[in-house]
């Protein structure tokens, strides 16, 4: 006789911190507040954060996502355009100004800090080495803070081995904020070995949210038969969590955007499942996944918390007076 008690017991190790970081929270808030203050449509250049659920939720409220500013029709030039949390090259606000567009910059303050560190290196006469992933919008934005040729991109230890700088004694580095802490340490070590005068930025470029999520996954992954990370395939910090889980001892690790993507036929004989979410993944999807397990297993949730995060970034001055309803807050928080 089939009954609930016949279901296999499993433990879900739920990592904390997980999901939305302060920069993502702020970026979503800026779009929501702009819609309330200026009315729809509000244009957003690039996915505000790398998550379809969030993007579709904002579209339903009246946001229109474009890749470039010339996609904004003439009749909507008075409506605001928001720049995404990943940051933009300097040419983008300059272009917006030349088109008389009203823009709101949702670049995460921690990405802006990396921009400042890169500019500081250059001001002090150093060639800038940026450690990051080619083509990622944050990397495009950071490289675009400085003139062409002022920044060299290094992705791997092998790149560090082969790198030929313009002046080996005058180099400064920064990194993308969402890299693997361990991999990046390896690249920096190699660069230091080859270029002992390489100058580090005044503060770590990998952000608190990336570091904390990776550390929590590292703690929870040993002994997991499966480790699920909620996140988009183009989300750098989510992909890194999958790698961290595997390296830390999870037998298998998979990136999923929704519960519907879990391949239940392929899941095998599991008793412990790790669960985390990238910085752009809302909590509502974490809950959806826990529910999907509860429908199939006798699942109990074990909290695997490491540190408590208290970071909170203020939105743009123009929007600080706009009130948020309880429903807006739930959306902004990903609940
Ligand atoms: S992951 Fe880090 S740098 Fe990126 S938005 Fe979040 S806090 Fe900012």
Short mmCIF file of C-alpha atoms and ligand atoms in Angstrom, two decimals:
data_model
loop_
_atom_site.label_atom_id
_atom_site.label_comp_id
_atom_site.label_asym_id
_atom_site.label_seq_id
_atom_site.Cartn_x
_atom_site.Cartn_y
_atom_site.Cartn_z
CA UNK A 1 0.00 0.00 0.00
CA UNK A 2 1.48 3.34 -1.05
CA UNK A 3 1.47 5.92 1.70
CA UNK A 4 3.44 9.02 2.64
CA UNK A 5 5.32 6.99 5.27
CA UNK A 6 6.60 4.73 2.47
CA UNK A 7 8.53 7.62 0.95
CA UNK A 8 12.28 7.54 1.25
CA UNK A 9 13.67 9.85 3.91
CA UNK A 10 16.18 12.45 2.71
CA UNK A 11 17.90 15.41 4.30
CA UNK A 12 18.16 18.74 2.51
CA UNK A 13 21.13 20.75 3.71
CA UNK A 14 20.05 24.32 3.08
CA UNK A 15 23.02 26.66 2.89
CA UNK A 16 23.02 30.11 4.40
CA UNK A 17 23.81 32.69 3.24
CA UNK A 18 22.25 31.97 -0.16
CA UNK A 19 20.37 33.86 -2.83
CA UNK A 20 19.93 37.60 -3.20
CA UNK A 21 22.84 39.81 -2.14
CA UNK A 22 22.58 43.49 -1.24
CA UNK A 23 23.61 44.57 -4.77
CA UNK A 24 20.90 42.50 -6.46
CA UNK A 25 18.32 43.58 -3.94
CA UNK A 26 19.22 47.22 -4.60
CA UNK A 27 19.12 46.83 -8.39
CA UNK A 28 15.66 45.24 -8.34
CA UNK A 29 14.47 47.90 -5.91
CA UNK A 30 15.66 50.65 -8.28
CA UNK A 31 13.54 49.27 -11.15
CA UNK A 32 10.49 48.77 -8.92
CA UNK A 33 10.82 52.27 -7.44
CA UNK A 34 11.40 53.85 -10.86
CA UNK A 35 8.19 52.21 -12.13
CA UNK A 36 6.29 53.67 -9.16
CA UNK A 37 7.82 57.13 -9.47
CA UNK A 38 7.85 57.60 -13.25
CA UNK A 39 5.29 55.07 -14.47
CA UNK A 40 5.75 52.41 -17.14
CA UNK A 41 7.66 51.82 -19.21
CA UNK A 42 11.01 51.88 -17.47
CA UNK A 43 13.79 50.69 -19.72
CA UNK A 44 16.55 48.46 -18.37
CA UNK A 45 19.79 48.04 -20.25
CA UNK A 46 20.74 44.33 -20.09
CA UNK A 47 19.14 41.85 -17.66
CA UNK A 48 19.07 43.83 -14.40
CA UNK A 49 20.41 40.67 -12.70
CA UNK A 50 20.97 37.30 -14.34
CA UNK A 51 17.66 35.65 -13.49
CA UNK A 52 14.67 35.02 -15.81
CA UNK A 53 12.18 34.87 -12.96
CA UNK A 54 13.19 38.35 -11.82
CA UNK A 55 13.31 39.74 -15.36
CA UNK A 56 9.86 38.35 -16.21
CA UNK A 57 8.46 39.66 -12.90
CA UNK A 58 9.73 43.15 -13.73
CA UNK A 59 8.44 42.91 -17.31
CA UNK A 60 5.01 42.14 -15.91
CA UNK A 61 5.24 45.38 -13.89
CA UNK A 62 6.15 47.43 -16.99
CA UNK A 63 9.93 47.20 -17.40
CA UNK A 64 11.31 46.80 -20.92
CA UNK A 65 14.71 45.16 -21.29
CA UNK A 66 17.03 46.30 -24.09
CA UNK A 67 20.62 45.46 -24.88
CA UNK A 68 21.54 48.89 -26.24
CA UNK A 69 20.26 52.42 -25.76
CA UNK A 70 19.38 52.89 -29.43
CA UNK A 71 16.56 50.37 -28.94
CA UNK A 72 14.65 52.92 -26.83
CA UNK A 73 12.02 54.49 -29.11
CA UNK A 74 12.03 58.25 -29.64
CA UNK A 75 8.62 58.71 -27.95
CA UNK A 76 9.91 57.09 -24.72
CA UNK A 77 13.11 59.13 -24.38
CA UNK A 78 11.74 60.90 -21.30
CA UNK A 79 11.26 57.58 -19.47
CA UNK A 80 14.16 56.42 -17.29
CA UNK A 81 16.64 53.79 -18.35
CA UNK A 82 18.31 51.72 -15.63
CA UNK A 83 21.83 50.30 -15.98
CA UNK A 84 22.22 46.78 -14.60
CA UNK A 85 23.94 45.71 -11.36
CA UNK A 86 26.94 44.42 -13.36
CA UNK A 87 28.10 47.94 -14.23
CA UNK A 88 28.63 49.57 -17.61
CA UNK A 89 31.58 50.98 -19.55
CA UNK A 90 31.95 54.77 -19.29
CA UNK A 91 30.79 55.07 -22.89
CA UNK A 92 27.25 54.01 -21.87
CA UNK A 93 26.34 56.96 -19.58
CA UNK A 94 28.11 59.23 -22.08
CA UNK A 95 25.92 57.79 -24.85
CA UNK A 96 22.80 58.23 -22.67
CA UNK A 97 23.69 61.88 -22.11
CA UNK A 98 24.25 62.50 -25.80
CA UNK A 99 20.77 61.07 -26.45
CA UNK A 100 19.24 63.20 -23.66
CA UNK A 101 18.14 60.07 -21.81
CA UNK A 102 17.40 60.08 -18.10
CA UNK A 103 19.35 57.21 -16.59
CA UNK A 104 19.48 55.55 -13.19
CA UNK A 105 22.63 53.60 -12.48
CA UNK A 106 21.98 50.31 -10.60
CA UNK A 107 25.63 49.24 -10.71
CA UNK A 108 26.38 47.44 -7.43
CA UNK A 109 28.47 49.72 -5.17
CA UNK A 110 30.98 46.86 -4.84
CA UNK A 111 31.44 46.75 -8.61
CA UNK A 112 31.85 50.55 -8.62
CA UNK A 113 34.54 50.08 -5.98
CA UNK A 114 36.44 47.76 -8.34
CA UNK A 115 36.09 50.40 -11.08
CA UNK A 116 37.63 52.96 -8.72
CA UNK A 117 40.50 50.63 -7.82
CA UNK A 118 41.25 50.05 -11.51
CA UNK A 119 41.23 53.79 -12.17
CA UNK A 120 43.48 54.34 -9.17
CA UNK A 121 46.04 51.86 -10.50
CA UNK A 122 46.02 53.69 -13.81
CA UNK A 123 46.30 57.12 -12.19
CA UNK A 124 49.40 55.87 -10.37
CA UNK A 125 50.93 54.84 -13.69
CA UNK A 126 50.22 51.08 -13.47
CA UNK A 127 49.01 48.90 -16.28
CA UNK A 128 45.85 47.14 -15.02
CA UNK A 129 45.47 43.36 -14.97
CA UNK A 130 41.83 42.33 -14.65
CA UNK A 131 41.21 38.75 -13.55
CA UNK A 132 37.81 37.70 -14.84
CA UNK A 133 35.77 35.95 -17.51
CA UNK A 134 35.85 37.33 -21.06
CA UNK A 135 32.49 38.56 -22.27
CA UNK A 136 30.85 38.83 -18.84
CA UNK A 137 29.03 42.20 -18.58
CA UNK A 138 30.92 43.08 -15.39
CA UNK A 139 34.25 42.54 -17.16
CA UNK A 140 33.10 44.62 -20.14
CA UNK A 141 32.06 47.35 -17.68
CA UNK A 142 35.33 47.31 -15.74
CA UNK A 143 37.49 47.30 -18.87
CA UNK A 144 35.39 50.16 -20.16
CA UNK A 145 36.37 52.42 -17.26
CA UNK A 146 39.78 52.92 -18.81
CA UNK A 147 41.04 53.71 -22.31
CA UNK A 148 41.52 50.87 -24.74
CA UNK A 149 44.79 49.02 -24.10
CA UNK A 150 45.03 50.11 -20.43
CA UNK A 151 43.64 46.78 -19.12
CA UNK A 152 44.73 43.20 -19.82
CA UNK A 153 42.30 40.38 -19.08
CA UNK A 154 43.60 37.21 -17.43
CA UNK A 155 41.22 34.29 -17.06
CA UNK A 156 43.35 31.34 -15.93
CA UNK A 157 46.69 30.31 -14.40
CA UNK A 158 47.75 29.41 -17.94
CA UNK A 159 46.97 32.99 -19.07
CA UNK A 160 49.08 34.21 -16.13
CA UNK A 161 51.94 31.98 -17.31
CA UNK A 162 51.83 33.37 -20.82
CA UNK A 163 51.12 37.01 -20.04
CA UNK A 164 53.57 39.55 -21.48
CA UNK A 165 52.95 42.94 -19.81
CA UNK A 166 54.00 46.31 -21.21
CA UNK A 167 56.09 46.99 -18.04
CA UNK A 168 56.51 44.03 -15.60
CA UNK A 169 57.41 46.39 -12.72
CA UNK A 170 54.36 48.56 -13.06
CA UNK A 171 51.30 46.40 -12.77
CA UNK A 172 48.21 46.53 -10.58
CA UNK A 173 45.38 44.01 -10.50
CA UNK A 174 41.68 43.90 -9.76
CA UNK A 175 39.24 41.03 -10.20
CA UNK A 176 35.66 40.40 -11.19
CA UNK A 177 33.52 40.34 -8.03
CA UNK A 178 31.96 36.90 -8.59
CA UNK A 179 34.95 34.62 -9.19
CA UNK A 180 35.95 31.43 -7.41
CA UNK A 181 37.92 32.52 -4.34
CA UNK A 182 40.27 29.52 -4.62
CA UNK A 183 40.87 29.71 -8.39
CA UNK A 184 41.52 33.43 -8.20
CA UNK A 185 44.04 32.94 -5.38
CA UNK A 186 45.90 30.54 -7.72
CA UNK A 187 45.98 33.07 -10.57
CA UNK A 188 47.14 35.88 -8.26
CA UNK A 189 49.85 33.66 -6.77
CA UNK A 190 51.17 32.85 -10.25
CA UNK A 191 51.14 36.51 -11.27
CA UNK A 192 52.99 37.46 -8.07
CA UNK A 193 55.62 34.79 -8.74
CA UNK A 194 56.22 36.17 -12.21
CA UNK A 195 55.80 39.87 -11.34
CA UNK A 196 56.86 40.47 -7.71
CA UNK A 197 56.01 44.18 -7.94
CA UNK A 198 52.42 43.52 -8.92
CA UNK A 199 50.22 45.75 -6.74
CA UNK A 200 47.02 44.43 -5.17
CA UNK A 201 43.91 46.60 -4.92
CA UNK A 202 43.37 48.37 -1.58
CA UNK A 203 40.48 45.97 -0.80
CA UNK A 204 39.53 42.51 -2.08
CA UNK A 205 37.60 42.67 -5.34
CA UNK A 206 35.71 39.40 -4.84
CA UNK A 207 32.67 40.58 -2.93
CA UNK A 208 31.36 39.51 0.47
CA UNK A 209 28.33 37.76 -1.07
CA UNK A 210 30.41 35.62 -3.43
CA UNK A 211 32.83 34.72 -0.63
CA UNK A 212 30.09 33.88 1.88
CA UNK A 213 28.05 31.75 -0.55
CA UNK A 214 31.12 29.78 -1.60
CA UNK A 215 32.18 29.23 2.01
CA UNK A 216 28.70 28.00 3.00
CA UNK A 217 28.65 25.56 0.06
CA UNK A 218 32.15 24.35 0.94
CA UNK A 219 30.98 23.54 4.48
CA UNK A 220 27.77 21.81 3.42
CA UNK A 221 28.90 19.84 0.35
CA UNK A 222 30.95 17.00 1.91
CA UNK A 223 28.76 13.89 2.05
CA UNK A 224 26.04 15.24 -0.26
CA UNK A 225 24.81 12.78 -2.91
CA UNK A 226 23.52 15.72 -4.91
CA UNK A 227 24.09 19.45 -4.62
CA UNK A 228 21.60 21.78 -6.31
CA UNK A 229 22.42 25.41 -6.98
CA UNK A 230 19.59 27.69 -8.01
CA UNK A 231 20.85 30.07 -10.66
CA UNK A 232 20.97 30.98 -14.32
CA UNK A 233 23.49 29.52 -16.78
CA UNK A 234 24.84 33.05 -17.39
CA UNK A 235 25.23 33.80 -13.67
CA UNK A 236 28.93 33.71 -12.85
CA UNK A 237 28.57 33.40 -9.08
CA UNK A 238 25.98 30.57 -9.40
CA UNK A 239 28.23 28.56 -11.73
CA UNK A 240 31.10 28.95 -9.29
CA UNK A 241 28.93 27.45 -6.52
CA UNK A 242 28.43 24.30 -8.60
CA UNK A 243 32.22 23.98 -8.98
CA UNK A 244 32.81 24.64 -5.28
CA UNK A 245 30.28 21.95 -4.29
CA UNK A 246 31.98 19.35 -6.48
CA UNK A 247 35.45 20.21 -5.24
CA UNK A 248 34.30 20.11 -1.63
CA UNK A 249 33.02 16.56 -2.00
CA UNK A 250 29.46 16.54 -3.36
CA UNK A 251 29.04 13.46 -5.59
CA UNK A 252 27.11 15.47 -8.15
CA UNK A 253 26.25 19.13 -8.50
CA UNK A 254 23.73 20.72 -10.85
CA UNK A 255 22.64 24.26 -11.67
CA UNK A 256 18.85 24.62 -11.95
CA UNK A 257 16.68 27.63 -12.71
CA UNK A 258 13.37 26.11 -11.57
CA UNK A 259 12.17 22.91 -9.86
CA UNK A 260 10.80 21.77 -13.22
CA UNK A 261 14.40 21.39 -14.48
CA UNK A 262 15.27 18.68 -11.94
CA UNK A 263 15.65 15.35 -13.71
CA UNK A 264 13.92 13.07 -11.18
CA UNK A 265 14.59 9.95 -13.31
CA UNK A 266 18.31 10.62 -13.19
CA UNK A 267 18.52 11.55 -9.52
CA UNK A 268 19.53 8.06 -8.35
CA UNK A 269 19.66 6.79 -4.79
CA UNK A 270 20.08 9.88 -2.65
CA UNK A 271 19.88 10.49 1.06
CA UNK A 272 21.51 13.94 1.44
CA UNK A 273 20.93 16.89 -0.90
CA UNK A 274 22.76 20.20 -0.61
CA UNK A 275 20.87 23.31 -1.68
CA UNK A 276 22.09 26.84 -2.28
CA UNK A 277 21.26 29.75 -4.57
CA UNK A 278 23.40 32.25 -6.46
CA UNK A 279 23.26 35.94 -5.59
CA UNK A 280 20.69 36.63 -8.31
CA UNK A 281 18.34 33.72 -7.49
CA UNK A 282 15.16 34.49 -5.52
CA UNK A 283 14.18 32.58 -2.39
CA UNK A 284 10.81 31.72 -3.89
CA UNK A 285 12.57 29.22 -6.20
CA UNK A 286 14.50 27.69 -3.30
CA UNK A 287 11.13 27.07 -1.62
CA UNK A 288 9.70 25.68 -4.85
CA UNK A 289 12.56 23.14 -4.95
CA UNK A 290 12.11 22.13 -1.32
CA UNK A 291 8.40 21.57 -2.02
CA UNK A 292 9.22 19.48 -5.10
CA UNK A 293 11.40 17.22 -2.90
CA UNK A 294 8.68 17.03 -0.23
CA UNK A 295 6.23 15.79 -2.87
CA UNK A 296 8.52 12.86 -3.70
CA UNK A 297 10.46 12.15 -0.50
CA UNK A 298 10.09 12.31 3.23
CA UNK A 299 12.34 15.39 3.19
CA UNK A 300 13.65 17.16 6.25
CA UNK A 301 15.49 20.47 6.00
CA UNK A 302 18.69 21.01 7.95
CA UNK A 303 19.99 24.60 8.06
CA UNK A 304 23.66 24.91 7.23
CA UNK A 305 24.31 28.54 8.09
CA UNK A 306 27.78 30.04 8.25
CA UNK A 307 27.57 33.82 8.68
CA UNK A 308 24.80 36.35 8.95
CA UNK A 309 24.80 39.07 6.29
CA UNK A 310 23.71 42.57 7.25
CA UNK A 311 24.85 44.50 4.15
CA UNK A 312 22.31 46.89 2.72
CA UNK A 313 22.92 49.43 -0.07
CA UNK A 314 20.92 52.64 -0.45
CA UNK A 315 19.10 53.23 -3.74
CA UNK A 316 19.72 56.31 -5.90
CA UNK A 317 18.92 59.64 -4.25
CA UNK A 318 16.07 60.37 -6.71
CA UNK A 319 14.18 57.29 -5.49
CA UNK A 320 14.73 57.32 -1.73
CA UNK A 321 11.42 59.04 -0.96
CA UNK A 322 9.32 56.50 -2.90
CA UNK A 323 7.52 54.09 -0.54
CA UNK A 324 7.43 50.33 -1.11
CA UNK A 325 4.35 48.28 -0.28
CA UNK A 326 4.58 44.94 1.53
CA UNK A 327 4.06 43.21 -1.85
CA UNK A 328 6.85 45.29 -3.44
CA UNK A 329 9.14 44.35 -0.56
CA UNK A 330 8.36 40.65 -1.01
CA UNK A 331 9.21 40.91 -4.72
CA UNK A 332 12.40 42.89 -4.04
CA UNK A 333 13.48 40.29 -1.48
CA UNK A 334 12.71 37.41 -3.84
CA UNK A 335 10.05 35.93 -1.53
S1 LIG B 1 27.37 39.53 -6.20
FE1 LIG B 1 28.57 41.01 -5.02
S2 LIG B 1 29.24 42.54 -6.52
FE2 LIG B 1 27.58 41.34 -7.47
S3 LIG B 1 25.74 42.53 -7.05
FE3 LIG B 1 25.97 41.05 -5.36
S4 LIG B 1 27.12 42.16 -3.75
FE4 LIG B 1 27.33 43.27 -5.68
#
